[in-house]
mmCIF file of C-alpha atoms and ligand atoms in Angstrom:
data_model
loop_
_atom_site.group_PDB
_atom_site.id
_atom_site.type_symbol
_atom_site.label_atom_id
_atom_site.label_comp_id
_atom_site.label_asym_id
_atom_site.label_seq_id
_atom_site.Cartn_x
_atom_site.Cartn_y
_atom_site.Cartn_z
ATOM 1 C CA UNK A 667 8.856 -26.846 -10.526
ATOM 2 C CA UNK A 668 9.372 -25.587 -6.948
ATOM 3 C CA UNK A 669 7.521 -23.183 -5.214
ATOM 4 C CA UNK A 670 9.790 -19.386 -5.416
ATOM 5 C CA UNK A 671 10.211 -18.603 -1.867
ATOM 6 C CA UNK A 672 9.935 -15.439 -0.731
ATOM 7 C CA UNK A 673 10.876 -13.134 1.977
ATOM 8 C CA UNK A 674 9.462 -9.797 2.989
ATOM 9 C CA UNK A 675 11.271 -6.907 4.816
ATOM 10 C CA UNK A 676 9.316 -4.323 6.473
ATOM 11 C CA UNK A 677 6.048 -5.446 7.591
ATOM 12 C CA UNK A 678 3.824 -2.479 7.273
ATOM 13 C CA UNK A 679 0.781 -1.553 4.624
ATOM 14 C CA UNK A 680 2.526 -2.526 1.508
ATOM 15 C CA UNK A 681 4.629 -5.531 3.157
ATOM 16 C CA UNK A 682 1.212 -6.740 4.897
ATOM 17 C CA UNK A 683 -0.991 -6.491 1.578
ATOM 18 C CA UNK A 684 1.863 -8.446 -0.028
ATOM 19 C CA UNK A 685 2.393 -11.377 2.651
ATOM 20 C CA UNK A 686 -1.399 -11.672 2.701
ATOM 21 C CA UNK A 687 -1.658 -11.838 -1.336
ATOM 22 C CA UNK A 688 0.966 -13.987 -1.540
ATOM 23 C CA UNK A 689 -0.781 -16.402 0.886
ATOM 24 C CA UNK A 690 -3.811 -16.928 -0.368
ATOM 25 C CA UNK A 691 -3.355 -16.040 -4.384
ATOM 26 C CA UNK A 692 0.220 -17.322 -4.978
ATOM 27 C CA UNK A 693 0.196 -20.419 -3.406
ATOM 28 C CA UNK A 694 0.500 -22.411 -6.164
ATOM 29 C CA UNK A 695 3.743 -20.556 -7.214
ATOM 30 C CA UNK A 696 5.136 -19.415 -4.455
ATOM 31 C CA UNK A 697 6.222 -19.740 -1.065
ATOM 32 C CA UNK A 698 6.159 -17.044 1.727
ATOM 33 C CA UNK A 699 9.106 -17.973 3.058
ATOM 34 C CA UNK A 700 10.306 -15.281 5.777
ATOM 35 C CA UNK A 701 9.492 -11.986 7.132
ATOM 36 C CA UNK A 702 11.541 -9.179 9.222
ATOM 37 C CA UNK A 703 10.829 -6.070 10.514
ATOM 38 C CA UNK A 704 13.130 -3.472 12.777
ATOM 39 C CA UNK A 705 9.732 -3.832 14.969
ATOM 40 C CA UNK A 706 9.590 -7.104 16.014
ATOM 41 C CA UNK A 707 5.985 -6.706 16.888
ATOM 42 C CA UNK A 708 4.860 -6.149 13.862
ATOM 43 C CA UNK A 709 6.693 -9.090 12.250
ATOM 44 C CA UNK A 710 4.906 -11.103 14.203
ATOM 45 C CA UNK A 711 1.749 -9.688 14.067
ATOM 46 C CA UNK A 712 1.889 -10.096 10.218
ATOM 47 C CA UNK A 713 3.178 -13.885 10.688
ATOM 48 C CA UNK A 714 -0.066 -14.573 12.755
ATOM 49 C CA UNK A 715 -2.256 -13.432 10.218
ATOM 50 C CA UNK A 716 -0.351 -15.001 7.711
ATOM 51 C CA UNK A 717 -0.595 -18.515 8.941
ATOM 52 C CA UNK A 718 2.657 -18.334 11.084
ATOM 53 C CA UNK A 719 5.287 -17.532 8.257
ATOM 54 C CA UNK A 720 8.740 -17.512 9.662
ATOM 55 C CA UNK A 721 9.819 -14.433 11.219
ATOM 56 C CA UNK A 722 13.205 -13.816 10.817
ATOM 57 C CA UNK A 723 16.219 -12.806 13.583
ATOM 58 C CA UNK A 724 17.873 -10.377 10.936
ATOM 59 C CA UNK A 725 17.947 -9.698 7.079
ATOM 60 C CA UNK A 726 20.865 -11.739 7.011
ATOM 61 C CA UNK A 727 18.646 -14.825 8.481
ATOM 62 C CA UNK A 728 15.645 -13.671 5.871
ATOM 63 C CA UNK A 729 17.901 -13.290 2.943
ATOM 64 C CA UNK A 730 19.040 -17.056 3.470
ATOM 65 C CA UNK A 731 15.147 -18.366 3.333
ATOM 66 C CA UNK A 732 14.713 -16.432 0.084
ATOM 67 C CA UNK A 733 14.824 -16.607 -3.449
ATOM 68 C CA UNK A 734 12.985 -13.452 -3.711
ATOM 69 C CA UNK A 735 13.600 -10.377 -1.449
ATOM 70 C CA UNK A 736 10.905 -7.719 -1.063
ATOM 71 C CA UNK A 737 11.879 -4.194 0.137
ATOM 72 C CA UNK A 738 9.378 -2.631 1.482
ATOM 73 C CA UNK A 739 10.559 -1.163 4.392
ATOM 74 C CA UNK A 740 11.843 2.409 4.185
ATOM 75 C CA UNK A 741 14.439 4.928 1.528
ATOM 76 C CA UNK A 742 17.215 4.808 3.996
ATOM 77 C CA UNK A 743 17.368 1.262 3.636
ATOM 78 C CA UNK A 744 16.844 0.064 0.306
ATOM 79 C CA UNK A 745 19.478 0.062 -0.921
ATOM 80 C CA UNK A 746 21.579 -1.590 1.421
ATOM 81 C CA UNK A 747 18.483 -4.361 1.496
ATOM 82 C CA UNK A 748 18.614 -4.926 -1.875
ATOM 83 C CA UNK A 749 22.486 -4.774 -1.804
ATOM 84 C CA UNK A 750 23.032 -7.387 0.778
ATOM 85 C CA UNK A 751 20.050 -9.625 -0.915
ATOM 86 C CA UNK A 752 21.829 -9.591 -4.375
ATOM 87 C CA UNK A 753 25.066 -10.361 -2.951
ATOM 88 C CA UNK A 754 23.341 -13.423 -0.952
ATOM 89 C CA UNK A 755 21.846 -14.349 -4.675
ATOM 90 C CA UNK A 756 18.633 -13.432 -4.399
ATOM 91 C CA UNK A 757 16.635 -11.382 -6.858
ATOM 92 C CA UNK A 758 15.007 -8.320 -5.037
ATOM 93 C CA UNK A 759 12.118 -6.259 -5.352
ATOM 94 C CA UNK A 760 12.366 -2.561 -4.386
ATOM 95 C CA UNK A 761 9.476 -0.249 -2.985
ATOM 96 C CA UNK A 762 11.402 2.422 -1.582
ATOM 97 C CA UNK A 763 12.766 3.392 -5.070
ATOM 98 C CA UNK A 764 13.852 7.392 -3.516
ATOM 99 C CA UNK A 765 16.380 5.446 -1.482
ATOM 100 C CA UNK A 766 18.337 4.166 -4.901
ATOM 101 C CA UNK A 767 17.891 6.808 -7.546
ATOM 102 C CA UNK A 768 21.394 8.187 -6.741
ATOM 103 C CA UNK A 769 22.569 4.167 -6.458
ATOM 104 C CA UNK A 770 20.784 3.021 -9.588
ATOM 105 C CA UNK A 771 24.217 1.972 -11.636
ATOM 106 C CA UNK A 772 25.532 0.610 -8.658
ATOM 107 C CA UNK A 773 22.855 -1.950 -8.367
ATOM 108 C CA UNK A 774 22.742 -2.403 -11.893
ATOM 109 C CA UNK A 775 26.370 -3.869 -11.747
ATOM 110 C CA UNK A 776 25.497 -5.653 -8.689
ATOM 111 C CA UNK A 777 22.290 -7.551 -9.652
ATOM 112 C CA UNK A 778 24.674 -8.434 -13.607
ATOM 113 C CA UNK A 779 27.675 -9.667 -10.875
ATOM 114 C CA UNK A 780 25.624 -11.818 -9.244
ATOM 115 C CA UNK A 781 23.450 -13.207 -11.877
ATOM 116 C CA UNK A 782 20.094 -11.510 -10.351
ATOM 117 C CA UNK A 783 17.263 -9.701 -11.410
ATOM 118 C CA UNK A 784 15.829 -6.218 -9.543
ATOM 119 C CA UNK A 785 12.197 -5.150 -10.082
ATOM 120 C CA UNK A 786 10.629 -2.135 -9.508
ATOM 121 C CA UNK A 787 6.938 -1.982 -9.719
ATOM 122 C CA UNK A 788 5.447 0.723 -11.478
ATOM 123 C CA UNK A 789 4.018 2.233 -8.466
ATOM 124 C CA UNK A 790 1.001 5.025 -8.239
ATOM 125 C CA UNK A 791 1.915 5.935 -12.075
ATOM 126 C CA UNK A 792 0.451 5.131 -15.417
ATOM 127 C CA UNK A 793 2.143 5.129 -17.937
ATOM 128 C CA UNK A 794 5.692 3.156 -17.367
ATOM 129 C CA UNK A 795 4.503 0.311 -20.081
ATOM 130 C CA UNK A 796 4.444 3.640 -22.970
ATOM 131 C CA UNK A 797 7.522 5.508 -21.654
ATOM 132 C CA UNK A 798 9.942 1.874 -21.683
ATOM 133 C CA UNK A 799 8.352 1.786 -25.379
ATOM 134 C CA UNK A 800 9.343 5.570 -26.448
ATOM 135 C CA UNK A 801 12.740 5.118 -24.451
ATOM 136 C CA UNK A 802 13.984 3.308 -27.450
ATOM 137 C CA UNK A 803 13.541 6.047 -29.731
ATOM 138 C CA UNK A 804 14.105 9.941 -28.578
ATOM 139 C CA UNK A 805 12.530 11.489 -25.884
ATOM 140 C CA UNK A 806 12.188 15.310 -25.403
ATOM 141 C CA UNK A 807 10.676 15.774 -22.139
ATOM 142 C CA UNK A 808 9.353 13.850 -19.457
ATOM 143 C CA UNK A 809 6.695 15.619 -16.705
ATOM 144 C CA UNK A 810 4.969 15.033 -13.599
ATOM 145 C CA UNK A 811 2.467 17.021 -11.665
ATOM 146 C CA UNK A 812 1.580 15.168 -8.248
ATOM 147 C CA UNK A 813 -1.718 16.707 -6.620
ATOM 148 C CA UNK A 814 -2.188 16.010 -2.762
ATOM 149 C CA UNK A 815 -3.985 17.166 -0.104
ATOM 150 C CA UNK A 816 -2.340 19.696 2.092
ATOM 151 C CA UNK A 817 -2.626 17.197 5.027
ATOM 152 C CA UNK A 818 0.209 14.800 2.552
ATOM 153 C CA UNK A 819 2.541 17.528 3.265
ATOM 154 C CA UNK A 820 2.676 18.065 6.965
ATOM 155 C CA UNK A 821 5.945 18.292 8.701
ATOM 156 C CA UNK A 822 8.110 18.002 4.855
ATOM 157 C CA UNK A 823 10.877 20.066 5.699
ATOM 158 C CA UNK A 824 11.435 21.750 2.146
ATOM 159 C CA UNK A 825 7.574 23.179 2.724
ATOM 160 C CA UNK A 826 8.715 24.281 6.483
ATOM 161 C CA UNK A 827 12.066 26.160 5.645
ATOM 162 C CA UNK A 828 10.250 28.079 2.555
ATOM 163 C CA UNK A 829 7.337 29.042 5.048
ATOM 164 C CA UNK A 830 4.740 27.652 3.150
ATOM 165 C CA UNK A 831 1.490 27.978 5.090
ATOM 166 C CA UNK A 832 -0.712 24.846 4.758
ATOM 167 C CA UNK A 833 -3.357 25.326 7.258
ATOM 168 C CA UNK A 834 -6.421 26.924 5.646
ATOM 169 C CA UNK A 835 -5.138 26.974 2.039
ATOM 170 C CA UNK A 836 -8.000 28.039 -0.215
ATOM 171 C CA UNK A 837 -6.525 27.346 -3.575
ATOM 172 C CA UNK A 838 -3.939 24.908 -4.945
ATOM 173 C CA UNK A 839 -0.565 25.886 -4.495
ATOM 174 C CA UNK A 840 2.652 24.788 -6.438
ATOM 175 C CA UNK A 841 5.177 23.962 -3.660
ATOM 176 C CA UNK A 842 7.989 22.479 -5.544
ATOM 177 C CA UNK A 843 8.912 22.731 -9.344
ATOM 178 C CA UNK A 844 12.491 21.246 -10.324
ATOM 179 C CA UNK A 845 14.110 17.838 -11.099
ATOM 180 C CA UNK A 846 13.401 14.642 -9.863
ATOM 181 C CA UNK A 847 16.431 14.094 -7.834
ATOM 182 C CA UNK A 848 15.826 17.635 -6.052
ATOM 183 C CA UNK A 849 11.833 16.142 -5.694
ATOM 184 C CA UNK A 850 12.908 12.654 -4.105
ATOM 185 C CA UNK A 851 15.216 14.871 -1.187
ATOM 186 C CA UNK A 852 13.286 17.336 -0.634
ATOM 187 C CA UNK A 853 9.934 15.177 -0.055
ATOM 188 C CA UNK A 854 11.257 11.664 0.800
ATOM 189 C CA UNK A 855 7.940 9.847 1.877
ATOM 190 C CA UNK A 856 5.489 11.793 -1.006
ATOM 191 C CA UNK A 857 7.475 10.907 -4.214
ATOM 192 C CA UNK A 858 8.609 7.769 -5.024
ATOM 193 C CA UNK A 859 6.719 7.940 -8.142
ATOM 194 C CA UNK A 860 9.358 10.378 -9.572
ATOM 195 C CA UNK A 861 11.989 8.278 -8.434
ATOM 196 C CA UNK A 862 10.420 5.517 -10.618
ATOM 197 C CA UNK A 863 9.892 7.731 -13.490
ATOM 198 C CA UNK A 864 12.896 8.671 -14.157
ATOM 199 C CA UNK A 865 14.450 5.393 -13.631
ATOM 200 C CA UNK A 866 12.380 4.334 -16.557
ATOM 201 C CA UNK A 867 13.117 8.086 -18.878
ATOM 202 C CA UNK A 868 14.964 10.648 -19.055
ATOM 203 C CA UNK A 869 16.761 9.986 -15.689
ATOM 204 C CA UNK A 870 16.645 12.260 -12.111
ATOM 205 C CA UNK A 871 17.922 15.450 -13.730
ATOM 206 C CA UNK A 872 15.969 15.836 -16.535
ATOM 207 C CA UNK A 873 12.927 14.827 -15.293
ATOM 208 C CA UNK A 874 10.506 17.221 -14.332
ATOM 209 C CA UNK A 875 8.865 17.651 -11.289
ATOM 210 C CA UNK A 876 5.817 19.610 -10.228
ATOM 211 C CA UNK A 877 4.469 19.355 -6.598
ATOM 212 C CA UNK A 878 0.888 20.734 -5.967
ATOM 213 C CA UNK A 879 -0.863 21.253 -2.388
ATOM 214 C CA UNK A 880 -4.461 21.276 -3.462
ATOM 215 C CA UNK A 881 -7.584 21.852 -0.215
ATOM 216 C CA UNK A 882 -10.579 19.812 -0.870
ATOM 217 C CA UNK A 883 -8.482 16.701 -2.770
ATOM 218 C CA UNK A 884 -8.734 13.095 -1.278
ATOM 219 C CA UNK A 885 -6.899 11.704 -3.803
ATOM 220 C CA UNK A 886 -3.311 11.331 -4.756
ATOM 221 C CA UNK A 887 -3.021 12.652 -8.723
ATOM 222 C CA UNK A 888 -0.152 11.897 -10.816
ATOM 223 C CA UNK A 889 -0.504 13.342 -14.308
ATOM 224 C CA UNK A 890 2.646 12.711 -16.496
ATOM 225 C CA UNK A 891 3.454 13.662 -20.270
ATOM 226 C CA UNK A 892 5.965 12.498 -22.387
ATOM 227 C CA UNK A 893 7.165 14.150 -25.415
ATOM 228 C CA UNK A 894 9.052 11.786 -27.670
ATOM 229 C CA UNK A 895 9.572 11.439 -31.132
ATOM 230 C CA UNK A 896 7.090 8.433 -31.243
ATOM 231 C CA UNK A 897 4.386 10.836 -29.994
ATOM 232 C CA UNK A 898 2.882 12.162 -26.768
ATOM 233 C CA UNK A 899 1.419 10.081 -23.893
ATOM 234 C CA UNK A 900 -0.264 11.833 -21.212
ATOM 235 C CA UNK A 901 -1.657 10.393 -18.044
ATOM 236 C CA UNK A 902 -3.542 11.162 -15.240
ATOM 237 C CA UNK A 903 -3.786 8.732 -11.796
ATOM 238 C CA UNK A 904 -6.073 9.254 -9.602
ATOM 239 C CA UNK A 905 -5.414 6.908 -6.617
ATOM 240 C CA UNK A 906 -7.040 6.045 -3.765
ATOM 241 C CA UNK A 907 -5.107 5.965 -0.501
ATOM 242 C CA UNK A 908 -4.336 2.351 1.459
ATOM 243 C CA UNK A 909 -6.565 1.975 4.394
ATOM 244 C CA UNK A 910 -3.358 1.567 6.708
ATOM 245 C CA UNK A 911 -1.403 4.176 5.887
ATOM 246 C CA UNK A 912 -2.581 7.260 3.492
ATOM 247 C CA UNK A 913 0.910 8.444 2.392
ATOM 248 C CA UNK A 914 0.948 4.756 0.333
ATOM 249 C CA UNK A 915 -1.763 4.164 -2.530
ATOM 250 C CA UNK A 916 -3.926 1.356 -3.107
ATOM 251 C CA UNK A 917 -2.343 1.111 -6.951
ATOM 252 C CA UNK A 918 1.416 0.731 -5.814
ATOM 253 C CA UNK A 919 0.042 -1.817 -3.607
ATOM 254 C CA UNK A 920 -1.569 -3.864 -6.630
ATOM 255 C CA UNK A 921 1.187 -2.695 -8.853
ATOM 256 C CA UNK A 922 3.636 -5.018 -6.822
ATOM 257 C CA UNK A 923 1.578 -7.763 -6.864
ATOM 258 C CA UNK A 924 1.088 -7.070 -10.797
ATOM 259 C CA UNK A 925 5.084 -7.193 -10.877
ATOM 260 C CA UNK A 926 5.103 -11.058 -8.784
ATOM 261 C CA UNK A 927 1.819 -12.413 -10.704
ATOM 262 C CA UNK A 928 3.631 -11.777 -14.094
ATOM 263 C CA UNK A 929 7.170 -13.399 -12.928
ATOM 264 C CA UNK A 930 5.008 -16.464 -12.005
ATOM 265 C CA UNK A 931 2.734 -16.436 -15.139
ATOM 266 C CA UNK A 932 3.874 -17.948 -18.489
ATOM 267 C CA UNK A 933 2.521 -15.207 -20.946
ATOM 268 C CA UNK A 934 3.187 -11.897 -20.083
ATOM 269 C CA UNK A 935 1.407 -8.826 -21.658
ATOM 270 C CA UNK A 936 2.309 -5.525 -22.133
ATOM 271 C CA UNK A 937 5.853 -3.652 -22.210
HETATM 272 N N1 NAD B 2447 7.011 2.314 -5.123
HETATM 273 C C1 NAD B 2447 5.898 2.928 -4.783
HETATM 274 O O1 NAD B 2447 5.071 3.295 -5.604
HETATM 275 C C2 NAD B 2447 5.603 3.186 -3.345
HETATM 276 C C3 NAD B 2447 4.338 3.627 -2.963
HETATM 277 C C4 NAD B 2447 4.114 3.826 -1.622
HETATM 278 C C5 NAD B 2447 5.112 3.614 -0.698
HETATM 279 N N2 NAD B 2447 6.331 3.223 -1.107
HETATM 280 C C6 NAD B 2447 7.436 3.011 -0.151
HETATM 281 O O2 NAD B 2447 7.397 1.666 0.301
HETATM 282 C C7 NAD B 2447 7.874 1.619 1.646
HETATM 283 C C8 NAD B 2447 6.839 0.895 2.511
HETATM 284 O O3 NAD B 2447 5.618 1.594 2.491
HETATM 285 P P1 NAD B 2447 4.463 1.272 3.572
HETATM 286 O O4 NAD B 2447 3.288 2.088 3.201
HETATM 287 O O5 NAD B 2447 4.336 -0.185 3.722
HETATM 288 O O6 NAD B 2447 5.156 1.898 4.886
HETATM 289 P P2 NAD B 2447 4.832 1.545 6.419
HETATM 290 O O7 NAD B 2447 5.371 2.687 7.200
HETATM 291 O O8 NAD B 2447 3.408 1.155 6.571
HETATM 292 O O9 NAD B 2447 5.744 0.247 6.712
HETATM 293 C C9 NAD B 2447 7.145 0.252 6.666
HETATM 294 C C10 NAD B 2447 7.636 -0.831 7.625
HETATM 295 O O10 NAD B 2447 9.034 -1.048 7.406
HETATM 296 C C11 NAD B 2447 9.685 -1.192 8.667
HETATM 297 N N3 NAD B 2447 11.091 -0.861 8.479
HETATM 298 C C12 NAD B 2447 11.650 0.363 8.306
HETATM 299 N N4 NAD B 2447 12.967 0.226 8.100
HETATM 300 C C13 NAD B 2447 13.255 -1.097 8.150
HETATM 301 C C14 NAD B 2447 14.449 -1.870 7.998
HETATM 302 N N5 NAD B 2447 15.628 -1.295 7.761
HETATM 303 N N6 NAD B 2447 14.371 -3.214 8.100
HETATM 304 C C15 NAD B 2447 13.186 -3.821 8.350
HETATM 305 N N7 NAD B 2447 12.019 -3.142 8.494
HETATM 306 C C16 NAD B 2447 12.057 -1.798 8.386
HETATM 307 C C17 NAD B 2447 8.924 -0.272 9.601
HETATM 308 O O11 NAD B 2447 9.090 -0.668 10.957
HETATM 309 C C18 NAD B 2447 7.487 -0.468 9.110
HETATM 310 O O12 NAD B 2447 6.832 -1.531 9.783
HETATM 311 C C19 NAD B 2447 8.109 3.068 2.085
HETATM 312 O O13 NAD B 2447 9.480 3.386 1.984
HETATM 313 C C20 NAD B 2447 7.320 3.883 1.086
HETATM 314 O O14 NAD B 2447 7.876 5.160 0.852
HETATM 315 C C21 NAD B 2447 6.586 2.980 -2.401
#
């Protein structure tokens, strides 16, 4: 069987942890076949330390080395990345899932047009593998409460315009409460676990969303309970932050590679 090949856009913590997993772990399997970043620096930085991949001229250039596409680049692209790399034939996995929850049919026709797959890694969350489960019976109510330190939340506009005062909080504060889609615009680079979520429920507007600013935290929580007539499932994450950048956790990281490992693997457990 050949190797998958695959080609990685955006070239930052989650694009470097992949490129570097992919290397050493996948090797076997797969292929890393291209990179691209909109900073060419970085590209190549990551291509050096992963024994001088291909860096590619555009996503155009990448899109033609790959089976595989990985988005994991920013919300204001994904979809058109994942757009173009479906219509080139390539399946495509998306990080930056804010950037498609109002796009999500769209792609769906797209990837069934063109005879690909999309996959979007469960992220930060627990829980995904029970909600797909009670999705195919009735679900009530789907709810999360994301916990962050107050530092998470610097310079979000939403928390700016309402005149919510950060600095020297001494107790958690709720800053947002409302539906996912509202969560995803209003704090674009905190919340693509909602984004995910819903995908996987109830959908973006009847989701529920709770945002909490808490002093003293160094973790990113994500408790989430579903309602459903096959029973309730509550879970709580607490994640630990990726070394190069703390707005991206360590899990969402590993969740990816969770996502490749099992397309690659012939027995495949869980939902
Ligand atoms: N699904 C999840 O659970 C989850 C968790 C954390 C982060 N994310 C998302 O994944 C994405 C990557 O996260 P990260 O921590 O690696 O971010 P990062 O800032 O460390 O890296 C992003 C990289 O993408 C590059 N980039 C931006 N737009 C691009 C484009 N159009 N084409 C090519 N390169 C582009 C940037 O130059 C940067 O190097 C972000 O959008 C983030 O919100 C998803």
């Amino acid at each position: 069987m050949s190797k998958i090949r695959i080609g990685i856009v955006g070239c930052g913590a989650i694009g470097s942890s992949l490129a570097k997993f992919i290397k050493q772990d996948l090797k076997r399997k797969a292929r890393l076949a291209a990179l691209y970043d909109l900073d060419a620096q970085k590209a190549l930085r990551l291509s050096a330390l992963a024994g001088g991949c291909p860096v590619a001229r555009d996503l155009a250039h990448l899109i033609e080395k790959s089976d595989l596409v990985i988005e994991a680049a920013s919300k204001n692209y994904s979809f058109a990345i994942a757009r173009q790399a479906l219509a080139g034939g390539c399946d495509c996995m998306i990080m930056s899932v804010g950037g498609i929850i109002d796009k999500f049919k769209t792609l769906e026709a797209l990837a069934a047009r063109h005879g690909a797959n999309v996959f979007i890694p469960s992220g930060a969350i627990s829980g995904i593998d029970g909600l797909k489960s009670a999705r195919l019976g009735r679900i009530r109510k789907v709810t999360l409460t994301t916990t962050k330190n107050p530092l998470s939340f610097k310079g979000v506009e939403y928390v700016r315009k309402k005149g919510i005062k950060l600095d020297g909080l001494k107790r958690e504060l709720t800053l947002f409460s409302g539906s996912a889609r509202q969560a995803v615009k209003f704090f674009p680079q905190n919340i693509n676990v909602a984004a995910i979520l819903s995908l996987a429920g109830l959908g973006p507007d009847k989701t529920r969303i709770r945002i909490v600013a808490s002093p003293g935290v160094k973790t990113n929580t994500h408790e989430i309970e579903i309602q459903s007539e096959s029973g309730t499932i509550r879970t709580r994450t607490e994640n630990v932050l990726h070394p190069d950048n703390p707005k991206t956790s360590f899990l969402a990281v590993l969740s990816a590679i969770a996502v490749l490992k099992q397309m690659l693997e012939p027995i495949r457990i869980g939902t």
